[in-house]
Amino acid sequence: MSTSEYQDRYSSRLWQREVCERLIAGHGTIEVEFFDEGASRRRRWSNRPEAARLLEALADPDRGFDAIVVGEYERAFCGRQFDELVPLLRAAGVQVWLPEVGGRVDLDDGEHRRLMTFLGAQSEREVIRARNRALAAMKAQAELGRYLGGRPPYGYMLVDGGPHPRRADARWGRRARKLAPDPRTAGHVRWMFARRLSGVSVAGIARELNERGVPCPSAADRERNRHRSGVGWSVQSVQTILENPRYTGRQVWNRVANDRDEVDLRTGRSGQVPNLPQDWAISLEVVHTPLVSMRDFTAVQKVRARRPNGDGGERRYLLSGLVVCEVCGRRMDAHWVHGRPGYRCRHGYSSARPRPVDGPKPVYWREDHLLERVAVALPGSAVVHAAAAAPVRDVGARVVCERGSVRVCGNRFDEVGMPSQA
């Protein structure tokens, strides 16, 4: 069954087992069960705990069974998953029995294979239709300001939001919920935004929080963050808070999409992919108490920390956060050398983790050389080199670098390649 919160395990398992027992009556008995709970049909078998255990059993000649019996096709397969399993079944000499064919599936029968293809497409279509309807409804609800569930952001807690908007739920006594400032943590969020506005780096904010002994999000709410370590603040945790528009008092939904096809078997959590801002659903009105004004939130997104020089001056990096390594996909580090700004990527290697002999060499570019090539890529190519960073940042573009070439990728720019020597 795909969910554990909205389905009854006992009844779901029972009716599927009854179907299987009727199907094989007079032919054999059920020797072992593989019942996945909370695993979407869209996940590959290798990403479902019980299905993965079944795959491991196929390789064991002493597994104790010679056929797989499925109570309902859609519970087991989606899209082309059955076709992916066929080679393994052939190699292991294991049959598949389905109620849709009234017994054993003949893998060499063209009619059976066509039926499997049709059922797989039907299963996938059912998921897509249900998903699109749910997403459309959630988008409309988010724009109206309704809280749609999930962990409250650090600095907020959940409080009673009045009667449930659905009449049936309201009759059952269910209540709506909404966000309200958490007196234990809301002040830390306001402090982070204030520090960032004063020009302190994200790393500096994380360091100060740890020095002050402020509990990080996973430590402050262990019940909802049991999958996290809770050891302290990181740059990423501070950055996530500073980039979250829900602190302005508006409800925001669909910032991240769950990749249902990939899952961490250790935690059981789906992979996540960030969505573009134009795909977010934002409430039309302020629906909960803001912890930062819209003006300050917008200003924080434009802050770039300045690093002091030895002579008391400041180091400025015009392309900070915009330069990406073509080799490994990481953002390149701002790097000051020989009295001028530049950007480098060591592909995750450091003094603590040395680069292997056959590993990719570091990529380094001087900022002035990058600005020259970015200016050429901009529409009209009449931009002064030093001012080339502004339009790149405004449209959310990225400067992608290799050791010998640079290209600019973004919403208003076509991808432009510019071979040169670093």
CSV table of C-alpha atoms in Angstrom, one decimal:
chain,number,residue,atom,x,y,z
A,1,MET,CA,0.0,0.0,0.0
A,2,SER,CA,1.3,3.4,-0.9
A,3,THR,CA,0.6,5.3,2.3
A,4,SER,CA,0.6,4.3,5.9
A,5,GLU,CA,-1.3,7.2,7.4
A,6,TYR,CA,-4.5,7.0,5.3
A,7,GLN,CA,-4.8,3.2,4.7
A,8,ASP,CA,-5.5,0.3,7.0
A,9,ARG,CA,-2.6,-2.2,6.8
A,10,TYR,CA,-4.7,-5.1,8.0
A,11,SER,CA,-7.6,-4.8,5.6
A,12,SER,CA,-5.3,-3.9,2.6
A,13,ARG,CA,-3.1,-6.9,3.2
A,14,LEU,CA,-6.1,-9.2,3.8
A,15,TRP,CA,-8.0,-8.6,0.6
A,16,GLN,CA,-4.8,-8.9,-1.5
A,17,ARG,CA,-3.9,-12.2,0.2
A,18,GLU,CA,-7.4,-13.5,-0.4
A,19,VAL,CA,-7.2,-12.7,-4.1
A,20,CYS,CA,-3.8,-14.5,-4.3
A,21,GLU,CA,-5.1,-17.6,-2.4
A,22,ARG,CA,-8.1,-17.9,-4.7
A,23,LEU,CA,-5.9,-17.6,-7.8
A,24,ILE,CA,-3.5,-20.4,-6.8
A,25,ALA,CA,-6.1,-22.7,-5.2
A,26,GLY,CA,-5.3,-26.3,-6.1
A,27,HIS,CA,-1.9,-25.3,-7.5
A,28,GLY,CA,0.2,-24.4,-4.5
A,29,THR,CA,0.4,-22.5,-1.2
A,30,ILE,CA,1.8,-19.1,-0.2
A,31,GLU,CA,5.1,-19.6,1.5
A,32,VAL,CA,6.3,-16.1,2.2
A,33,GLU,CA,4.9,-12.6,1.9
A,34,PHE,CA,6.5,-9.3,0.7
A,35,PHE,CA,4.2,-6.4,1.6
A,36,ASP,CA,5.5,-2.9,1.2
A,37,GLU,CA,3.9,-0.2,3.3
A,38,GLY,CA,4.3,3.5,2.4
A,39,ALA,CA,6.1,2.8,-1.0
A,40,SER,CA,4.6,4.4,-4.1
A,41,ARG,CA,4.1,2.1,-7.1
A,42,ARG,CA,6.3,4.6,-9.1
A,43,ARG,CA,9.4,3.5,-7.2
A,44,ARG,CA,11.5,0.9,-8.8
A,45,TRP,CA,11.5,-2.4,-7.1
A,46,SER,CA,15.0,-1.9,-5.9
A,47,ASN,CA,13.8,1.3,-4.1
A,48,ARG,CA,11.0,-0.5,-2.2
A,49,PRO,CA,12.2,-2.3,0.9
A,50,GLU,CA,10.1,-5.5,0.6
A,51,ALA,CA,10.3,-5.6,-3.2
A,52,ALA,CA,14.1,-5.2,-2.9
A,53,ARG,CA,14.2,-8.2,-0.5
A,54,LEU,CA,12.2,-10.2,-3.1
A,55,LEU,CA,14.8,-9.4,-5.7
A,56,GLU,CA,17.5,-10.6,-3.4
A,57,ALA,CA,15.6,-13.8,-2.8
A,58,LEU,CA,15.4,-14.5,-6.6
A,59,ALA,CA,19.1,-15.0,-6.7
A,60,ASP,CA,19.0,-17.6,-4.0
A,61,PRO,CA,18.4,-21.2,-5.3
A,62,ASP,CA,17.1,-22.2,-1.9
A,63,ARG,CA,14.5,-19.4,-1.7
A,64,GLY,CA,11.6,-21.8,-1.0
A,65,PHE,CA,9.2,-20.6,-3.7
A,66,ASP,CA,9.0,-21.0,-7.5
A,67,ALA,CA,6.4,-18.3,-8.4
A,68,ILE,CA,5.4,-14.7,-7.5
A,69,VAL,CA,1.7,-14.2,-6.9
A,70,VAL,CA,0.4,-10.6,-7.1
A,71,GLY,CA,-3.1,-9.7,-5.7
A,72,GLU,CA,-3.5,-6.6,-8.0
A,73,TYR,CA,-1.2,-5.5,-10.9
A,74,GLU,CA,-1.3,-1.8,-10.0
A,75,ARG,CA,0.0,-2.5,-6.5
A,76,ALA,CA,3.2,-4.1,-7.9
A,77,PHE,CA,3.9,-2.6,-11.3
A,78,CYS,CA,3.8,0.8,-13.0
A,79,GLY,CA,4.8,1.8,-16.5
A,80,ARG,CA,7.5,-0.5,-17.9
A,81,GLN,CA,8.5,-2.1,-14.5
A,82,PHE,CA,7.2,-5.5,-15.5
A,83,ASP,CA,9.3,-5.6,-18.6
A,84,GLU,CA,12.4,-4.7,-16.5
A,85,LEU,CA,11.7,-7.7,-14.2
A,86,VAL,CA,11.3,-10.3,-17.0
A,87,PRO,CA,15.0,-11.0,-17.5
A,88,LEU,CA,15.4,-11.6,-13.8
A,89,LEU,CA,12.4,-14.0,-13.7
A,90,ARG,CA,13.7,-15.9,-16.7
A,91,ALA,CA,17.2,-16.3,-15.2
A,92,ALA,CA,15.7,-17.5,-11.9
A,93,GLY,CA,13.1,-19.7,-13.4
A,94,VAL,CA,10.3,-18.0,-11.4
A,95,GLN,CA,6.8,-17.7,-12.7
A,96,VAL,CA,4.4,-14.7,-12.1
A,97,TRP,CA,0.7,-15.3,-11.4
A,98,LEU,CA,-1.8,-12.5,-11.8
A,99,PRO,CA,-5.6,-12.4,-11.5
A,100,GLU,CA,-5.8,-10.2,-14.6
A,101,VAL,CA,-4.8,-13.3,-16.7
A,102,GLY,CA,-6.5,-15.8,-14.5
A,103,GLY,CA,-3.3,-17.6,-13.5
A,104,ARG,CA,0.3,-17.8,-14.7
A,105,VAL,CA,1.7,-15.1,-17.1
A,106,ASP,CA,3.2,-16.7,-20.1
A,107,LEU,CA,6.3,-14.5,-20.9
A,108,ASP,CA,6.4,-16.0,-24.4
A,109,ASP,CA,2.8,-15.3,-25.2
A,110,GLY,CA,2.4,-12.1,-27.3
A,111,GLU,CA,-1.1,-11.5,-26.0
A,112,HIS,CA,0.0,-11.7,-22.4
A,113,ARG,CA,2.9,-9.3,-23.0
A,114,ARG,CA,0.6,-6.8,-24.7
A,115,LEU,CA,-1.8,-7.1,-21.7
A,116,MET,CA,1.1,-6.4,-19.3
A,117,THR,CA,2.1,-3.3,-21.3
A,118,PHE,CA,-1.5,-2.1,-21.3
A,119,LEU,CA,-1.9,-2.6,-17.5
A,120,GLY,CA,1.4,-0.8,-16.9
A,121,ALA,CA,0.3,2.2,-18.9
A,122,GLN,CA,-3.1,2.2,-17.2
A,123,SER,CA,-1.3,2.1,-13.8
A,124,GLU,CA,0.9,5.0,-14.7
A,125,ARG,CA,-2.0,7.0,-16.1
A,126,GLU,CA,-3.9,6.5,-12.9
A,127,VAL,CA,-1.0,7.9,-10.8
A,128,ILE,CA,-0.5,10.9,-13.2
A,129,ARG,CA,-4.2,11.8,-13.1
A,130,ALA,CA,-4.5,11.6,-9.4
A,131,ARG,CA,-1.3,13.5,-8.9
A,132,ASN,CA,-2.3,16.4,-11.3
A,133,ARG,CA,-5.7,16.7,-9.6
A,134,ALA,CA,-4.1,16.8,-6.2
A,135,LEU,CA,-1.4,19.4,-7.2
A,136,ALA,CA,-4.0,21.7,-8.8
A,137,ALA,CA,-6.1,21.6,-5.7
A,138,MET,CA,-3.1,22.2,-3.4
A,139,LYS,CA,-2.0,25.1,-5.5
A,140,ALA,CA,-5.4,26.8,-5.2
A,141,GLN,CA,-5.5,26.1,-1.4
A,142,ALA,CA,-2.0,27.6,-1.0
A,143,GLU,CA,-2.9,30.7,-2.9
A,144,LEU,CA,-5.8,31.1,-0.5
A,145,GLY,CA,-3.4,30.8,2.4
A,146,ARG,CA,-4.3,27.4,3.8
A,147,TYR,CA,-1.6,25.5,5.7
A,148,LEU,CA,-1.0,22.3,3.7
A,149,GLY,CA,1.0,20.3,6.3
A,150,GLY,CA,4.6,19.3,6.7
A,151,ARG,CA,7.1,20.5,9.3
A,152,PRO,CA,6.6,24.1,10.4
A,153,PRO,CA,9.6,26.3,9.4
A,154,TYR,CA,12.2,27.0,12.2
A,155,GLY,CA,10.8,29.9,14.2
A,156,TYR,CA,7.2,28.9,13.8
A,157,MET,CA,4.9,26.4,15.6
A,158,LEU,CA,1.4,25.0,14.7
A,159,VAL,CA,-1.6,26.4,16.5
A,160,ASP,CA,-5.4,26.0,16.1
A,161,GLY,CA,-6.7,27.6,13.0
A,162,GLY,CA,-10.4,27.3,13.6
A,163,PRO,CA,-13.0,24.9,12.1
A,164,HIS,CA,-11.8,22.7,9.3
A,165,PRO,CA,-12.7,24.2,5.9
A,166,ARG,CA,-14.2,20.8,4.7
A,167,ARG,CA,-17.6,20.3,6.2
A,168,ALA,CA,-17.2,16.6,6.7
A,169,ASP,CA,-14.0,17.0,8.6
A,170,ALA,CA,-15.5,19.8,10.6
A,171,ARG,CA,-18.4,17.6,11.6
A,172,TRP,CA,-15.9,15.0,12.8
A,173,GLY,CA,-14.3,17.6,15.1
A,174,ARG,CA,-11.2,18.1,13.0
A,175,ARG,CA,-9.6,21.6,13.2
A,176,ALA,CA,-7.5,23.6,10.7
A,177,ARG,CA,-4.0,24.5,11.7
A,178,LYS,CA,-1.9,27.6,11.0
A,179,LEU,CA,1.6,28.9,11.7
A,180,ALA,CA,2.4,31.2,14.7
A,181,PRO,CA,5.8,32.5,16.0
A,182,ASP,CA,7.5,30.0,18.3
A,183,PRO,CA,8.6,32.0,21.4
A,184,ARG,CA,11.7,29.8,21.7
A,185,THR,CA,13.1,30.2,18.2
A,186,ALA,CA,11.4,33.1,16.4
A,187,GLY,CA,13.9,35.6,17.9
A,188,HIS,CA,16.8,33.6,16.4
A,189,VAL,CA,15.2,33.9,13.0
A,190,ARG,CA,14.8,37.7,13.3
A,191,TRP,CA,18.5,37.9,14.5
A,192,MET,CA,19.7,35.9,11.5
A,193,PHE,CA,18.0,38.3,9.0
A,194,ALA,CA,19.3,41.3,10.9
A,195,ARG,CA,22.9,40.0,10.9
A,196,ARG,CA,22.7,39.2,7.2
A,197,LEU,CA,21.4,42.7,6.4
A,198,SER,CA,24.4,44.1,8.3
A,199,GLY,CA,26.7,42.2,5.8
A,200,VAL,CA,27.7,39.2,7.9
A,201,SER,CA,28.4,36.1,5.8
A,202,VAL,CA,26.2,33.0,6.1
A,203,ALA,CA,29.1,31.0,7.5
A,204,GLY,CA,29.7,33.8,10.0
A,205,ILE,CA,26.1,33.6,11.2
A,206,ALA,CA,26.3,29.8,11.5
A,207,ARG,CA,29.5,30.1,13.5
A,208,GLU,CA,28.0,32.7,15.9
A,209,LEU,CA,24.9,30.6,16.4
A,210,ASN,CA,27.0,27.6,17.4
A,211,GLU,CA,29.2,29.7,19.7
A,212,ARG,CA,26.1,31.0,21.4
A,213,GLY,CA,24.8,27.4,21.8
A,214,VAL,CA,21.5,28.1,19.9
A,215,PRO,CA,19.8,24.8,19.1
A,216,CYS,CA,19.7,24.1,15.3
A,217,PRO,CA,16.3,23.2,13.7
A,218,SER,CA,16.8,19.5,14.0
A,219,ALA,CA,17.8,19.8,17.7
A,220,ALA,CA,14.9,22.2,18.5
A,221,ASP,CA,12.3,19.8,17.1
A,222,ARG,CA,13.6,16.3,17.4
A,223,GLU,CA,10.2,14.6,17.0
A,224,ARG,CA,9.9,16.0,13.4
A,225,ASN,CA,13.6,15.7,12.6
A,226,ARG,CA,14.6,12.3,13.8
A,227,HIS,CA,16.3,11.6,10.5
A,228,ARG,CA,18.8,14.5,11.1
A,229,SER,CA,21.8,14.6,13.4
A,230,GLY,CA,20.9,17.8,15.4
A,231,VAL,CA,24.6,18.4,16.1
A,232,GLY,CA,24.7,22.1,15.2
A,233,TRP,CA,24.2,24.8,12.6
A,234,SER,CA,25.6,24.5,9.1
A,235,VAL,CA,25.9,27.0,6.3
A,236,GLN,CA,23.2,25.2,4.5
A,237,SER,CA,20.7,25.3,7.4
A,238,VAL,CA,21.2,29.1,7.7
A,239,GLN,CA,21.0,29.7,4.0
A,240,THR,CA,17.7,27.7,3.8
A,241,ILE,CA,16.1,29.9,6.5
A,242,LEU,CA,17.3,33.1,4.8
A,243,GLU,CA,15.9,32.0,1.5
A,244,ASN,CA,12.5,30.9,2.8
A,245,PRO,CA,9.8,33.4,1.8
A,246,ARG,CA,7.3,32.0,4.4
A,247,TYR,CA,9.0,34.2,7.0
A,248,THR,CA,7.3,37.2,5.3
A,249,GLY,CA,3.9,35.9,6.5
A,250,ARG,CA,2.7,34.4,3.2
A,251,GLN,CA,2.0,30.8,2.6
A,252,VAL,CA,4.3,29.4,0.0
A,253,TRP,CA,4.0,25.9,-1.5
A,254,ASN,CA,5.8,23.8,-4.2
A,255,ARG,CA,9.3,25.2,-3.6
A,256,VAL,CA,10.6,21.6,-3.8
A,257,ALA,CA,9.3,18.6,-5.8
A,258,ASN,CA,9.6,15.1,-4.4
A,259,ASP,CA,11.3,12.6,-6.8
A,260,ARG,CA,9.1,9.5,-6.1
A,261,ASP,CA,11.2,7.4,-8.3
A,262,GLU,CA,14.3,7.7,-6.1
A,263,VAL,CA,14.3,7.1,-2.3
A,264,ASP,CA,16.9,6.7,0.4
A,265,LEU,CA,16.3,3.1,1.7
A,266,ARG,CA,18.0,4.1,5.0
A,267,THR,CA,15.6,6.9,5.8
A,268,GLY,CA,12.7,6.0,3.5
A,269,ARG,CA,12.5,9.6,2.2
A,270,SER,CA,12.1,10.5,-1.4
A,271,GLY,CA,14.7,12.6,-3.2
A,272,GLN,CA,13.9,16.3,-3.6
A,273,VAL,CA,14.5,18.7,-6.5
A,274,PRO,CA,14.1,22.5,-6.1
A,275,ASN,CA,11.5,24.1,-8.3
A,276,LEU,CA,11.9,27.4,-10.1
A,277,PRO,CA,10.3,30.5,-8.3
A,278,GLN,CA,7.8,30.9,-11.1
A,279,ASP,CA,6.4,27.4,-10.2
A,280,TRP,CA,5.8,28.3,-6.6
A,281,ALA,CA,2.3,28.9,-5.3
A,282,ILE,CA,2.2,32.0,-3.0
A,283,SER,CA,-0.8,33.2,-1.0
A,284,LEU,CA,-2.3,36.4,-2.1
A,285,GLU,CA,-2.5,37.8,1.4
A,286,VAL,CA,-0.4,37.7,4.6
A,287,VAL,CA,-1.9,34.7,6.5
A,288,HIS,CA,0.4,34.3,9.5
A,289,THR,CA,2.6,36.6,11.6
A,290,PRO,CA,5.7,37.6,9.6
A,291,LEU,CA,9.1,37.4,11.2
A,292,VAL,CA,10.7,39.7,8.6
A,293,SER,CA,9.3,42.4,6.4
A,294,MET,CA,9.1,41.9,2.6
A,295,ARG,CA,11.5,44.7,2.1
A,296,ASP,CA,14.1,43.2,4.4
A,297,PHE,CA,13.6,39.7,3.0
A,298,THR,CA,14.2,41.0,-0.6
A,299,ALA,CA,17.2,43.0,0.6
A,300,VAL,CA,18.7,39.9,2.2
A,301,GLN,CA,18.5,38.0,-1.1
A,302,LYS,CA,20.8,40.6,-2.6
A,303,VAL,CA,23.4,40.7,0.2
A,304,ARG,CA,26.9,39.5,-0.7
A,305,ALA,CA,29.3,39.3,2.2
A,306,ARG,CA,32.5,41.3,1.8
A,307,ARG,CA,35.7,39.8,3.2
A,308,PRO,CA,38.3,42.1,4.8
A,309,ASN,CA,41.8,42.4,3.4
A,310,GLY,CA,44.9,42.4,5.5
A,311,ASP,CA,45.2,46.2,5.0
A,312,GLY,CA,41.6,46.8,6.3
A,313,GLY,CA,40.0,47.0,2.9
A,314,GLU,CA,37.2,44.7,1.7
A,315,ARG,CA,37.2,41.9,-0.8
A,316,ARG,CA,34.4,42.0,-3.3
A,317,TYR,CA,33.3,39.2,-5.6
A,318,LEU,CA,30.9,40.4,-8.3
A,319,LEU,CA,30.1,36.9,-9.5
A,320,SER,CA,29.8,35.3,-6.0
A,321,GLY,CA,27.3,32.4,-6.1
A,322,LEU,CA,26.9,32.6,-9.9
A,323,VAL,CA,30.0,30.6,-11.1
A,324,VAL,CA,29.5,26.8,-11.5
A,325,CYS,CA,32.0,24.2,-12.3
A,326,GLU,CA,31.3,22.3,-15.6
A,327,VAL,CA,33.3,19.2,-14.4
A,328,CYS,CA,31.5,18.4,-11.1
A,329,GLY,CA,28.5,20.8,-11.0
A,330,ARG,CA,29.6,22.5,-7.8
A,331,ARG,CA,29.5,26.3,-7.2
A,332,MET,CA,33.0,27.6,-7.5
A,333,ASP,CA,34.5,29.1,-4.4
A,334,ALA,CA,35.4,32.8,-4.3
A,335,HIS,CA,39.2,32.9,-4.1
A,336,TRP,CA,41.5,35.9,-3.5
A,337,VAL,CA,45.0,35.5,-4.9
A,338,HIS,CA,47.7,37.9,-6.0
A,339,GLY,CA,45.6,40.9,-4.9
A,340,ARG,CA,42.6,40.2,-7.1
A,341,PRO,CA,39.4,38.1,-7.0
A,342,GLY,CA,38.9,34.8,-8.7
A,343,TYR,CA,36.9,31.6,-8.5
A,344,ARG,CA,38.1,28.0,-8.1
A,345,CYS,CA,36.7,24.5,-7.8
A,346,ARG,CA,38.7,21.6,-6.3
A,347,HIS,CA,35.8,19.2,-7.0
A,348,GLY,CA,35.3,18.4,-3.3
A,349,TYR,CA,38.9,17.6,-2.6
A,350,SER,CA,40.9,19.4,0.2
A,351,SER,CA,43.9,19.0,2.5
A,352,ALA,CA,41.8,16.5,4.5
A,353,ARG,CA,40.6,14.7,1.3
A,354,PRO,CA,43.5,14.8,-1.2
A,355,ARG,CA,42.8,14.6,-4.9
A,356,PRO,CA,43.7,11.2,-6.4
A,357,VAL,CA,46.3,10.9,-9.1
A,358,ASP,CA,43.7,10.3,-11.8
A,359,GLY,CA,41.2,12.9,-10.4
A,360,PRO,CA,40.2,16.0,-12.3
A,361,LYS,CA,42.5,19.0,-11.9
A,362,PRO,CA,41.2,22.1,-10.1
A,363,VAL,CA,39.5,24.8,-12.2
A,364,TYR,CA,40.5,28.4,-11.6
A,365,TRP,CA,39.4,31.6,-13.3
A,366,ARG,CA,40.3,35.2,-12.6
A,367,GLU,CA,37.2,37.4,-12.1
A,368,ASP,CA,38.2,40.0,-14.7
A,369,HIS,CA,38.7,37.3,-17.3
A,370,LEU,CA,35.3,35.9,-16.6
A,371,LEU,CA,33.6,39.3,-16.8
A,372,GLU,CA,35.1,39.9,-20.2
A,373,ARG,CA,33.6,36.7,-21.5
A,374,VAL,CA,30.3,37.3,-19.8
A,375,ALA,CA,30.0,40.7,-21.3
A,376,VAL,CA,30.5,39.2,-24.8
A,377,ALA,CA,27.6,36.7,-24.1
A,378,LEU,CA,25.1,39.4,-23.0
A,379,PRO,CA,22.6,40.7,-25.5
A,380,GLY,CA,24.1,43.6,-27.5
A,381,SER,CA,27.6,42.8,-26.1
A,382,ALA,CA,28.0,46.5,-25.2
A,383,VAL,CA,28.1,46.1,-21.5
A,384,VAL,CA,31.1,47.4,-19.6
A,385,HIS,CA,33.1,44.4,-18.2
A,386,ALA,CA,32.8,45.4,-14.5
A,387,ALA,CA,29.0,45.8,-14.9
A,388,ALA,CA,28.4,42.5,-16.6
A,389,ALA,CA,27.6,40.7,-13.3
A,390,ALA,CA,24.4,42.7,-12.7
A,391,PRO,CA,22.2,41.4,-15.6
A,392,VAL,CA,23.5,37.8,-14.9
A,393,ARG,CA,22.3,38.0,-11.3
A,394,ASP,CA,19.0,39.7,-12.2
A,395,VAL,CA,17.8,36.9,-14.4
A,396,GLY,CA,19.2,34.0,-12.3
A,397,ALA,CA,21.7,33.0,-14.9
A,398,ARG,CA,24.8,30.9,-14.2
A,399,VAL,CA,28.4,31.2,-15.5
A,400,VAL,CA,29.5,27.6,-16.2
A,401,CYS,CA,33.3,27.1,-16.4
A,402,GLU,CA,35.8,24.5,-17.5
A,403,ARG,CA,39.6,24.9,-17.6
A,404,GLY,CA,39.5,26.2,-21.1
A,405,SER,CA,35.9,27.5,-21.8
A,406,VAL,CA,33.1,29.5,-20.3
A,407,ARG,CA,29.4,29.6,-21.1
A,408,VAL,CA,26.4,31.5,-19.7
A,409,CYS,CA,23.1,29.7,-19.1
A,410,GLY,CA,20.0,31.5,-18.0
A,411,ASN,CA,16.4,32.4,-18.7
A,412,ARG,CA,17.0,35.3,-21.2
A,413,PHE,CA,20.3,34.0,-22.6
A,414,ASP,CA,20.8,31.3,-25.1
A,415,GLU,CA,23.6,29.0,-24.0
A,416,VAL,CA,26.8,30.6,-25.3
A,417,GLY,CA,30.2,28.9,-25.6
A,418,MET,CA,33.3,31.0,-25.5
A,419,PRO,CA,36.6,29.0,-25.8
A,420,SER,CA,39.5,30.7,-24.2
A,421,GLN,CA,42.5,30.2,-22.0
A,422,ALA,CA,42.1,30.7,-18.3
